[in-house]
PDB file of C-alpha atoms in Angstrom:
ATOM      1  CA  MET A  15      13.147  -6.679  -7.894  1.00  0.00           C
ATOM      2  CA  THR A  16      10.054  -5.934  -5.799  1.00  0.00           C
ATOM      3  CA  PRO A  17       8.646  -2.440  -6.446  1.00  0.00           C
ATOM      4  CA  PRO A  18       7.692  -0.250  -3.456  1.00  0.00           C
ATOM      5  CA  ALA A  19       4.202  -0.697  -2.022  1.00  0.00           C
ATOM      6  CA  ARG A  20       1.565   1.398  -3.780  1.00  0.00           C
ATOM      7  CA  SER A  21      -1.483   0.713  -1.611  1.00  0.00           C
ATOM      8  CA  PHE A  22      -1.973   0.315   2.130  1.00  0.00           C
ATOM      9  CA  LEU A  23      -5.392  -0.926   3.260  1.00  0.00           C
ATOM     10  CA  TYR A  24      -6.551   0.092   6.717  1.00  0.00           C
ATOM     11  CA  VAL A  25      -8.587  -2.547   8.550  1.00  0.00           C
ATOM     12  CA  PRO A  26     -10.026  -2.250  12.097  1.00  0.00           C
ATOM     13  CA  GLY A  27      -8.179  -4.632  14.394  1.00  0.00           C
ATOM     14  CA  HIS A  28     -11.288  -5.746  16.267  1.00  0.00           C
ATOM     15  CA  ARG A  29     -13.141  -6.793  13.104  1.00  0.00           C
ATOM     16  CA  GLU A  30     -11.987 -10.388  12.708  1.00  0.00           C
ATOM     17  CA  ASP A  31     -14.301 -10.800   9.709  1.00  0.00           C
ATOM     18  CA  ARG A  32     -12.463  -8.058   7.838  1.00  0.00           C
ATOM     19  CA  LEU A  33      -8.914  -8.937   8.822  1.00  0.00           C
ATOM     20  CA  ARG A  34      -8.643 -12.054   6.671  1.00  0.00           C
ATOM     21  CA  LYS A  35     -10.400 -10.340   3.749  1.00  0.00           C
ATOM     22  CA  ALA A  36      -7.852  -7.525   3.955  1.00  0.00           C
ATOM     23  CA  VAL A  37      -4.946  -9.963   3.812  1.00  0.00           C
ATOM     24  CA  ASP A  38      -6.525 -11.668   0.791  1.00  0.00           C
ATOM     25  CA  SER A  39      -7.184  -8.346  -0.980  1.00  0.00           C
ATOM     26  CA  ASP A  40      -5.189  -6.650  -3.732  1.00  0.00           C
ATOM     27  CA  ALA A  41      -3.490  -4.305  -1.259  1.00  0.00           C
ATOM     28  CA  ASP A  42       0.288  -4.271  -1.453  1.00  0.00           C
ATOM     29  CA  ALA A  43       0.248  -4.028   2.354  1.00  0.00           C
ATOM     30  CA  VAL A  44      -2.320  -3.959   5.133  1.00  0.00           C
ATOM     31  CA  VAL A  45      -2.357  -1.622   8.118  1.00  0.00           C
ATOM     32  CA  LEU A  46      -4.012  -3.386  11.035  1.00  0.00           C
ATOM     33  CA  ASP A  47      -5.535  -0.536  12.985  1.00  0.00           C
ATOM     34  CA  LEU A  48      -5.512  -0.413  16.767  1.00  0.00           C
ATOM     35  CA  GLU A  49      -6.123   3.335  16.942  1.00  0.00           C
ATOM     36  CA  ASP A  50      -9.052   5.429  15.658  1.00  0.00           C
ATOM     37  CA  ALA A  51     -11.075   2.593  14.142  1.00  0.00           C
ATOM     38  CA  VAL A  52     -11.179   0.616  17.404  1.00  0.00           C
ATOM     39  CA  PRO A  53     -13.468   1.664  20.293  1.00  0.00           C
ATOM     40  CA  ALA A  54     -11.801   1.919  23.691  1.00  0.00           C
ATOM     41  CA  ALA A  55     -13.711  -1.105  24.994  1.00  0.00           C
ATOM     42  CA  ASP A  56     -12.392  -3.256  22.124  1.00  0.00           C
ATOM     43  CA  LYS A  57      -8.676  -2.422  22.305  1.00  0.00           C
ATOM     44  CA  GLU A  58      -7.606  -5.662  23.979  1.00  0.00           C
ATOM     45  CA  ARG A  59      -9.828  -7.748  21.735  1.00  0.00           C
ATOM     46  CA  ALA A  60      -8.254  -6.024  18.722  1.00  0.00           C
ATOM     47  CA  ARG A  61      -4.733  -6.772  19.959  1.00  0.00           C
ATOM     48  CA  ARG A  62      -5.587 -10.470  20.323  1.00  0.00           C
ATOM     49  CA  ALA A  63      -7.121 -10.602  16.847  1.00  0.00           C
ATOM     50  CA  VAL A  64      -4.167  -8.839  15.239  1.00  0.00           C
ATOM     51  CA  ARG A  65      -1.679 -11.073  17.041  1.00  0.00           C
ATOM     52  CA  ALA A  66      -3.527 -14.169  15.806  1.00  0.00           C
ATOM     53  CA  LEU A  67      -3.614 -12.852  12.251  1.00  0.00           C
ATOM     54  CA  LEU A  68       0.117 -12.106  12.259  1.00  0.00           C
ATOM     55  CA  ALA A  69       0.827 -15.617  13.515  1.00  0.00           C
ATOM     56  CA  ALA A  70      -0.969 -17.025  10.466  1.00  0.00           C
ATOM     57  CA  LEU A  71       0.138 -14.419   7.907  1.00  0.00           C
ATOM     58  CA  PRO A  72       0.925 -16.005   4.511  1.00  0.00           C
ATOM     59  CA  PRO A  73       4.510 -15.666   3.270  1.00  0.00           C
ATOM     60  CA  GLY A  74       5.118 -12.582   1.189  1.00  0.00           C
ATOM     61  CA  ARG A  75       2.322 -10.496   2.693  1.00  0.00           C
ATOM     62  CA  SER A  76       3.274  -7.169   4.270  1.00  0.00           C
ATOM     63  CA  ALA A  77       1.428  -6.264   7.472  1.00  0.00           C
ATOM     64  CA  TRP A  78       1.817  -3.162   9.605  1.00  0.00           C
ATOM     65  CA  VAL A  79       0.056  -2.079  12.788  1.00  0.00           C
ATOM     66  CA  ARG A  80      -1.130   1.450  13.516  1.00  0.00           C
ATOM     67  CA  VAL A  81      -0.629   1.887  17.235  1.00  0.00           C
ATOM     68  CA  ASN A  82      -2.402   4.338  19.509  1.00  0.00           C
ATOM     69  CA  SER A  83      -1.101   7.861  20.052  1.00  0.00           C
ATOM     70  CA  ASP A  84      -1.503   7.531  23.824  1.00  0.00           C
ATOM     71  CA  PRO A  85       1.925   6.381  25.145  1.00  0.00           C
ATOM     72  CA  ASP A  86       0.517   3.791  27.563  1.00  0.00           C
ATOM     73  CA  LEU A  87      -1.773   2.278  24.939  1.00  0.00           C
ATOM     74  CA  ALA A  88       1.034   2.300  22.374  1.00  0.00           C
ATOM     75  CA  ALA A  89       3.252   0.344  24.770  1.00  0.00           C
ATOM     76  CA  GLU A  90       0.516  -2.262  25.191  1.00  0.00           C
ATOM     77  CA  ASP A  91       0.012  -2.390  21.418  1.00  0.00           C
ATOM     78  CA  VAL A  92       3.672  -3.035  20.630  1.00  0.00           C
ATOM     79  CA  ALA A  93       4.027  -5.609  23.393  1.00  0.00           C
ATOM     80  CA  ALA A  94       1.027  -7.498  22.022  1.00  0.00           C
ATOM     81  CA  VAL A  95       1.809  -7.540  18.290  1.00  0.00           C
ATOM     82  CA  ALA A  96       5.613  -7.675  17.953  1.00  0.00           C
ATOM     83  CA  SER A  97       6.425 -10.777  15.918  1.00  0.00           C
ATOM     84  CA  PRO A  98       8.552 -11.944  12.973  1.00  0.00           C
ATOM     85  CA  ALA A  99       5.627 -11.346  10.593  1.00  0.00           C
ATOM     86  CA  LEU A 100       5.212  -7.687  11.544  1.00  0.00           C
ATOM     87  CA  ALA A 101       6.796  -5.226   9.106  1.00  0.00           C
ATOM     88  CA  GLY A 102       6.594  -2.399  11.609  1.00  0.00           C
ATOM     89  CA  ILE A 103       4.252   0.196  13.072  1.00  0.00           C
ATOM     90  CA  TRP A 104       2.507   3.337  11.902  1.00  0.00           C
ATOM     91  CA  VAL A 105       2.820   6.094  14.493  1.00  0.00           C
ATOM     92  CA  PRO A 106      -0.115   8.539  14.513  1.00  0.00           C
ATOM     93  CA  LYS A 107       0.380  12.224  15.333  1.00  0.00           C
ATOM     94  CA  ALA A 108       4.081  11.666  14.734  1.00  0.00           C
ATOM     95  CA  GLU A 109       6.455  14.149  16.337  1.00  0.00           C
ATOM     96  CA  PRO A 110      10.065  13.756  17.549  1.00  0.00           C
ATOM     97  CA  ASP A 111       9.231  12.705  21.133  1.00  0.00           C
ATOM     98  CA  PRO A 112       6.641  10.025  20.218  1.00  0.00           C
ATOM     99  CA  LEU A 113       9.047   8.637  17.634  1.00  0.00           C
ATOM    100  CA  ARG A 114      11.822   8.329  20.212  1.00  0.00           C
ATOM    101  CA  ARG A 115       9.411   6.443  22.469  1.00  0.00           C
ATOM    102  CA  ALA A 116       8.403   4.220  19.549  1.00  0.00           C
ATOM    103  CA  ASP A 117      12.044   3.327  18.920  1.00  0.00           C
ATOM    104  CA  ASP A 118      12.490   2.394  22.595  1.00  0.00           C
ATOM    105  CA  LEU A 119       9.351   0.244  22.541  1.00  0.00           C
ATOM    106  CA  LEU A 120      10.386  -1.572  19.379  1.00  0.00           C
ATOM    107  CA  THR A 121      13.921  -2.157  20.624  1.00  0.00           C
ATOM    108  CA  ALA A 122      12.581  -3.689  23.836  1.00  0.00           C
ATOM    109  CA  ALA A 123      10.120  -5.838  21.872  1.00  0.00           C
ATOM    110  CA  GLU A 124      12.820  -7.083  19.510  1.00  0.00           C
ATOM    111  CA  ARG A 125      14.979  -8.149  22.425  1.00  0.00           C
ATOM    112  CA  ARG A 126      12.089  -9.791  24.226  1.00  0.00           C
ATOM    113  CA  HIS A 127      10.976 -11.760  21.172  1.00  0.00           C
ATOM    114  CA  HIS A 128      14.511 -12.414  19.830  1.00  0.00           C
ATOM    115  CA  LEU A 129      13.839 -10.474  16.628  1.00  0.00           C
ATOM    116  CA  PRO A 130      16.577  -8.876  14.493  1.00  0.00           C
ATOM    117  CA  GLU A 131      17.633  -5.595  16.053  1.00  0.00           C
ATOM    118  CA  GLY A 132      16.252  -2.675  14.082  1.00  0.00           C
ATOM    119  CA  GLY A 133      14.147  -4.945  11.902  1.00  0.00           C
ATOM    120  CA  LEU A 134      10.785  -3.394  12.825  1.00  0.00           C
ATOM    121  CA  ALA A 135      10.293  -0.246  10.770  1.00  0.00           C
ATOM    122  CA  VAL A 136       8.290   2.918  11.430  1.00  0.00           C
ATOM    123  CA  VAL A 137       5.965   4.951   9.206  1.00  0.00           C
ATOM    124  CA  PRO A 138       5.210   8.265  10.946  1.00  0.00           C
ATOM    125  CA  LEU A 139       1.859   9.853  10.181  1.00  0.00           C
ATOM    126  CA  VAL A 140       2.303  13.608   9.875  1.00  0.00           C
ATOM    127  CA  GLU A 141      -1.004  14.959  11.134  1.00  0.00           C
ATOM    128  CA  THR A 142      -0.218  17.689  13.686  1.00  0.00           C
ATOM    129  CA  ALA A 143       1.065  21.231  13.396  1.00  0.00           C
ATOM    130  CA  LEU A 144       4.227  20.336  15.316  1.00  0.00           C
ATOM    131  CA  GLY A 145       4.743  17.284  13.117  1.00  0.00           C
ATOM    132  CA  VAL A 146       4.732  19.530  10.045  1.00  0.00           C
ATOM    133  CA  LEU A 147       7.076  22.076  11.618  1.00  0.00           C
ATOM    134  CA  ARG A 148       9.458  19.304  12.738  1.00  0.00           C
ATOM    135  CA  VAL A 149       9.104  17.132   9.633  1.00  0.00           C
ATOM    136  CA  GLU A 150      12.873  17.030   9.040  1.00  0.00           C
ATOM    137  CA  GLN A 151      13.363  15.619  12.550  1.00  0.00           C
ATOM    138  CA  VAL A 152      10.536  13.164  11.916  1.00  0.00           C
ATOM    139  CA  CYS A 153      12.350  11.936   8.792  1.00  0.00           C
ATOM    140  CA  ALA A 154      15.591  11.548  10.756  1.00  0.00           C
ATOM    141  CA  ALA A 155      14.039   9.505  13.578  1.00  0.00           C
ATOM    142  CA  PRO A 156      15.233   5.899  13.986  1.00  0.00           C
ATOM    143  CA  ARG A 157      13.612   3.189  11.838  1.00  0.00           C
ATOM    144  CA  VAL A 158      11.675   5.601   9.594  1.00  0.00           C
ATOM    145  CA  THR A 159      11.365   4.285   6.029  1.00  0.00           C
ATOM    146  CA  ARG A 160       8.750   6.634   4.576  1.00  0.00           C
ATOM    147  CA  LEU A 161       6.170   9.152   5.784  1.00  0.00           C
ATOM    148  CA  GLY A 162       2.399   9.102   5.713  1.00  0.00           C
ATOM    149  CA  VAL A 163      -0.030  12.021   5.949  1.00  0.00           C
ATOM    150  CA  GLY A 164      -3.219  12.245   8.003  1.00  0.00           C
ATOM    151  CA  GLU A 165      -5.104  15.221   6.612  1.00  0.00           C
ATOM    152  CA  ALA A 166      -8.338  14.998   8.595  1.00  0.00           C
ATOM    153  CA  ASP A 167      -6.630  15.474  11.947  1.00  0.00           C
ATOM    154  CA  LEU A 168      -4.270  18.037  10.487  1.00  0.00           C
ATOM    155  CA  ALA A 169      -7.044  20.143   8.978  1.00  0.00           C
ATOM    156  CA  GLY A 170      -8.909  20.084  12.282  1.00  0.00           C
ATOM    157  CA  GLU A 171      -5.896  21.218  14.297  1.00  0.00           C
ATOM    158  CA  LEU A 172      -5.099  23.989  11.808  1.00  0.00           C
ATOM    159  CA  ARG A 173      -8.752  25.101  11.678  1.00  0.00           C
ATOM    160  CA  LEU A 174      -8.802  24.672   7.921  1.00  0.00           C
ATOM    161  CA  ARG A 175     -11.922  24.098   5.878  1.00  0.00           C
ATOM    162  CA  PRO A 176     -10.517  22.330   2.819  1.00  0.00           C
ATOM    163  CA  ASP A 177     -12.331  22.327  -0.510  1.00  0.00           C
ATOM    164  CA  ASP A 178     -13.159  19.121  -2.376  1.00  0.00           C
ATOM    165  CA  ARG A 179      -9.584  18.870  -3.681  1.00  0.00           C
ATOM    166  CA  ARG A 180      -7.980  19.712  -0.299  1.00  0.00           C
ATOM    167  CA  SER A 181      -6.178  22.570  -2.000  1.00  0.00           C
ATOM    168  CA  GLU A 182      -5.460  24.237   1.340  1.00  0.00           C
ATOM    169  CA  LEU A 183      -3.250  21.264   2.273  1.00  0.00           C
ATOM    170  CA  HIS A 184      -1.205  21.062  -0.914  1.00  0.00           C
ATOM    171  CA  GLY A 185       1.583  23.210   0.517  1.00  0.00           C
ATOM    172  CA  ILE A 186       1.951  20.829   3.451  1.00  0.00           C
ATOM    173  CA  ARG A 187       2.027  17.869   1.072  1.00  0.00           C
ATOM    174  CA  LEU A 188       4.960  19.501  -0.713  1.00  0.00           C
ATOM    175  CA  GLN A 189       6.770  19.926   2.613  1.00  0.00           C
ATOM    176  CA  VAL A 190       6.379  16.215   3.315  1.00  0.00           C
ATOM    177  CA  VAL A 191       7.574  15.251  -0.172  1.00  0.00           C
ATOM    178  CA  LEU A 192      10.532  17.641   0.043  1.00  0.00           C
ATOM    179  CA  ALA A 193      11.604  16.428   3.490  1.00  0.00           C
ATOM    180  CA  SER A 194      11.326  12.792   2.401  1.00  0.00           C
ATOM    181  CA  ALA A 195      13.479  13.350  -0.670  1.00  0.00           C
ATOM    182  CA  ALA A 196      16.093  15.314   1.265  1.00  0.00           C
ATOM    183  CA  ALA A 197      16.309  12.522   3.857  1.00  0.00           C
ATOM    184  CA  GLY A 198      16.622   9.816   1.219  1.00  0.00           C
ATOM    185  CA  LEU A 199      13.376   8.110   2.253  1.00  0.00           C
ATOM    186  CA  GLU A 200      10.933   6.336  -0.011  1.00  0.00           C
ATOM    187  CA  ALA A 201       8.354   8.682  -1.501  1.00  0.00           C
ATOM    188  CA  PRO A 202       5.575   9.316   1.033  1.00  0.00           C
ATOM    189  CA  VAL A 203       2.177   7.649   1.324  1.00  0.00           C
ATOM    190  CA  GLY A 204      -0.792   9.858   0.510  1.00  0.00           C
ATOM    191  CA  PRO A 205      -3.928  10.236   2.648  1.00  0.00           C
ATOM    192  CA  VAL A 206      -7.181   8.321   2.253  1.00  0.00           C
ATOM    193  CA  GLU A 207     -10.054   9.266  -0.016  1.00  0.00           C
ATOM    194  CA  THR A 208     -13.056   9.176   2.312  1.00  0.00           C
ATOM    195  CA  ASP A 209     -15.678   8.732  -0.412  1.00  0.00           C
ATOM    196  CA  VAL A 210     -15.228   5.014  -0.991  1.00  0.00           C
ATOM    197  CA  ARG A 211     -17.859   4.763  -3.765  1.00  0.00           C
ATOM    198  CA  ASP A 212     -16.811   7.589  -6.108  1.00  0.00           C
ATOM    199  CA  THR A 213     -14.192   5.956  -8.322  1.00  0.00           C
ATOM    200  CA  GLY A 214     -13.923   9.021 -10.543  1.00  0.00           C
ATOM    201  CA  ARG A 215     -13.009  11.207  -7.610  1.00  0.00           C
ATOM    202  CA  LEU A 216     -10.580   8.568  -6.365  1.00  0.00           C
ATOM    203  CA  LEU A 217      -8.863   8.487  -9.754  1.00  0.00           C
ATOM    204  CA  GLU A 218      -8.600  12.273  -9.871  1.00  0.00           C
ATOM    205  CA  THR A 219      -7.283  12.743  -6.340  1.00  0.00           C
ATOM    206  CA  THR A 220      -4.845   9.820  -6.601  1.00  0.00           C
ATOM    207  CA  THR A 221      -3.466  11.189  -9.871  1.00  0.00           C
ATOM    208  CA  THR A 222      -2.972  14.530  -8.128  1.00  0.00           C
ATOM    209  CA  LEU A 223      -0.981  12.785  -5.392  1.00  0.00           C
ATOM    210  CA  LEU A 224       1.198  11.081  -8.018  1.00  0.00           C
ATOM    211  CA  ARG A 225       1.920  14.436  -9.667  1.00  0.00           C
ATOM    212  CA  GLN A 226       2.732  15.938  -6.257  1.00  0.00           C
ATOM    213  CA  GLY A 227       5.451  13.374  -5.546  1.00  0.00           C
ATOM    214  CA  PHE A 228       3.599  10.659  -3.630  1.00  0.00           C
ATOM    215  CA  ARG A 229       4.017   7.068  -4.735  1.00  0.00           C
ATOM    216  CA  ALA A 230       1.444   5.277  -2.595  1.00  0.00           C
ATOM    217  CA  ARG A 231      -1.846   5.883  -0.837  1.00  0.00           C
ATOM    218  CA  THR A 232      -3.844   4.513   2.063  1.00  0.00           C
ATOM    219  CA  ALA A 233      -7.270   3.015   1.405  1.00  0.00           C
ATOM    220  CA  LEU A 234     -10.367   2.553   3.548  1.00  0.00           C
ATOM    221  CA  HIS A 235     -12.067  -0.100   1.406  1.00  0.00           C
ATOM    222  CA  PRO A 236     -10.863  -2.896  -0.894  1.00  0.00           C
ATOM    223  CA  ARG A 237     -12.841  -1.403  -3.793  1.00  0.00           C
ATOM    224  CA  GLN A 238     -10.379   1.506  -3.834  1.00  0.00           C
ATOM    225  CA  LEU A 239      -7.318  -0.661  -4.371  1.00  0.00           C
ATOM    226  CA  ALA A 240      -7.539  -1.275  -8.117  1.00  0.00           C
ATOM    227  CA  THR A 241      -7.570   2.447  -8.882  1.00  0.00           C
ATOM    228  CA  ILE A 242      -4.763   3.261  -6.452  1.00  0.00           C
ATOM    229  CA  ASN A 243      -2.568   0.446  -7.756  1.00  0.00           C
ATOM    230  CA  ALA A 244      -3.201   1.453 -11.365  1.00  0.00           C
ATOM    231  CA  VAL A 245      -2.320   5.112 -10.826  1.00  0.00           C
ATOM    232  CA  PHE A 246       0.938   4.335  -9.053  1.00  0.00           C
ATOM    233  CA  THR A 247       1.990   1.706 -11.610  1.00  0.00           C
ATOM    234  CA  PRO A 248       3.844   3.059 -14.675  1.00  0.00           C
ATOM    235  CA  THR A 249       2.107   2.322 -17.958  1.00  0.00           C
ATOM    236  CA  GLU A 250       3.691   0.095 -20.597  1.00  0.00           C
ATOM    237  CA  ALA A 251       4.428   3.196 -22.673  1.00  0.00           C
ATOM    238  CA  GLU A 252       6.133   4.925 -19.739  1.00  0.00           C
ATOM    239  CA  VAL A 253       8.249   1.845 -19.035  1.00  0.00           C
ATOM    240  CA  ALA A 254       9.230   1.483 -22.694  1.00  0.00           C
ATOM    241  CA  GLU A 255      10.211   5.150 -22.917  1.00  0.00           C
ATOM    242  CA  ALA A 256      12.237   4.952 -19.694  1.00  0.00           C
ATOM    243  CA  ALA A 257      13.996   1.771 -20.811  1.00  0.00           C
ATOM    244  CA  ALA A 258      14.916   3.361 -24.141  1.00  0.00           C
ATOM    245  CA  LEU A 259      16.378   6.408 -22.404  1.00  0.00           C
ATOM    246  CA  VAL A 260      18.450   4.287 -20.046  1.00  0.00           C
ATOM    247  CA  GLU A 261      19.673   2.163 -22.939  1.00  0.00           C
ATOM    248  CA  ASP A 262      20.596   5.142 -25.127  1.00  0.00           C
ATOM    249  CA  PHE A 263      22.287   7.252 -22.461  1.00  0.00           C
ATOM    250  CA  THR A 264      24.752   6.257 -19.766  1.00  0.00           C
ATOM    251  CA  GLY A 265      24.745   9.470 -17.728  1.00  0.00           C
ATOM    252  CA  ASN A 266      25.982  11.857 -20.386  1.00  0.00           C
ATOM    253  CA  ALA A 267      23.761  14.628 -21.669  1.00  0.00           C
ATOM    254  CA  GLY A 268      22.492  14.444 -25.233  1.00  0.00           C
ATOM    255  CA  VAL A 269      19.483  14.617 -27.510  1.00  0.00           C
ATOM    256  CA  ASP A 270      17.248  11.583 -27.832  1.00  0.00           C
ATOM    257  CA  ARG A 271      15.701  10.222 -31.013  1.00  0.00           C
ATOM    258  CA  THR A 272      12.669  12.526 -30.639  1.00  0.00           C
ATOM    259  CA  GLY A 273      14.807  15.647 -30.299  1.00  0.00           C
ATOM    260  CA  ARG A 274      14.398  16.014 -26.533  1.00  0.00           C
ATOM    261  CA  PHE A 275      17.408  17.081 -24.499  1.00  0.00           C
ATOM    262  CA  VAL A 276      18.342  14.396 -21.976  1.00  0.00           C
ATOM    263  CA  ASP A 277      20.455  15.152 -18.915  1.00  0.00           C
ATOM    264  CA  PRO A 278      21.132  13.209 -15.660  1.00  0.00           C
ATOM    265  CA  ALA A 279      17.914  14.546 -14.099  1.00  0.00           C
ATOM    266  CA  VAL A 280      15.860  13.042 -16.930  1.00  0.00           C
ATOM    267  CA  LEU A 281      17.711   9.762 -16.513  1.00  0.00           C
ATOM    268  CA  ARG A 282      17.001   9.732 -12.772  1.00  0.00           C
ATOM    269  CA  ALA A 283      13.299  10.051 -13.558  1.00  0.00           C
ATOM    270  CA  ALA A 284      13.585   7.183 -16.035  1.00  0.00           C
ATOM    271  CA  HIS A 285      15.309   4.972 -13.463  1.00  0.00           C
ATOM    272  CA  GLU A 286      12.543   5.797 -10.977  1.00  0.00           C
ATOM    273  CA  VAL A 287       9.886   4.662 -13.453  1.00  0.00           C
ATOM    274  CA  LEU A 288      11.715   1.377 -14.006  1.00  0.00           C
ATOM    275  CA  ALA A 289      12.111   0.794 -10.255  1.00  0.00           C
ATOM    276  CA  ARG A 290       8.395   1.395  -9.674  1.00  0.00           C
ATOM    277  CA  ALA A 291       7.645  -1.075 -12.434  1.00  0.00           C
ATOM    278  CA  GLY A 292       9.860  -3.691 -10.802  1.00  0.00           C
ATOM    279  CA  VAL A 293      12.256  -3.912 -13.737  1.00  0.00           C
ATOM    280  CA  PRO A 294      15.267  -6.078 -12.762  1.00  0.00           C
ATOM    281  CA  GLY A 295      18.459  -4.097 -12.300  1.00  0.00           C
ATOM    282  CA  ALA A 296      16.744  -0.754 -11.777  1.00  0.00           C
ATOM    283  CA  PRO A 297      18.039   1.245  -8.802  1.00  0.00           C
ATOM    284  CA  PRO A 298      15.650   1.740  -5.868  1.00  0.00           C
ATOM    285  CA  ALA A 299      12.888   4.291  -6.445  1.00  0.00           C
TER     286      ALA A 299
END
């Protein structure tokens, strides 16, 4: 089985020199950005470059497009990039109304390009106050597979001044994780680490995200990918322990060979480790 994506690399859509490098990188998926990273004067150029890249995307590579938050620009984005190679779109400043519009745009694009109905997925970026307050509705919107978090915009709107560990935003992270689990979505994608050179900080903050219930993270630079992928990949010891638990117990409570009490909750965690490791036969994470 294919484990869920651990790393999503943002790449500006108008930077043709970076697009191919992103596809060839160690990212599990790329997010071709038509929004913040692209100046207004370069929007159309970015759409053309992204469309060309999708047309030549190698088999097995996962590519998403972050569309603009402006409804008119988003409509132009979707019309330009909808194709069989596109996994779906990332919707910035995601709230119920923008997500309904996104579903309409994708449905129209699928019909126009003769794509499978409902095949283009959506990753909403929770980065507004209303998006946080309506996060359950965001999870329930059509096509949503997992959530992402945009903490820079969110902190600005909430007038927060986060510390180096973004402690002030940890409560909101828990809301996103809780809503995702309740809706049966994949575990959410954590926000970027803006210091692309400090690998120690990246390791620390990514490990925090793992402990908080995230199972992937966005990246701004290819040099961040190795650390992100490593943190969200179970170690050999974790996989061996999980496999032993699953082998020894079939859903009934008991005490394992080390004296630890094992109940169905512990087994669920073990199955999740095996699914993240891509072990054949493991249920989805």
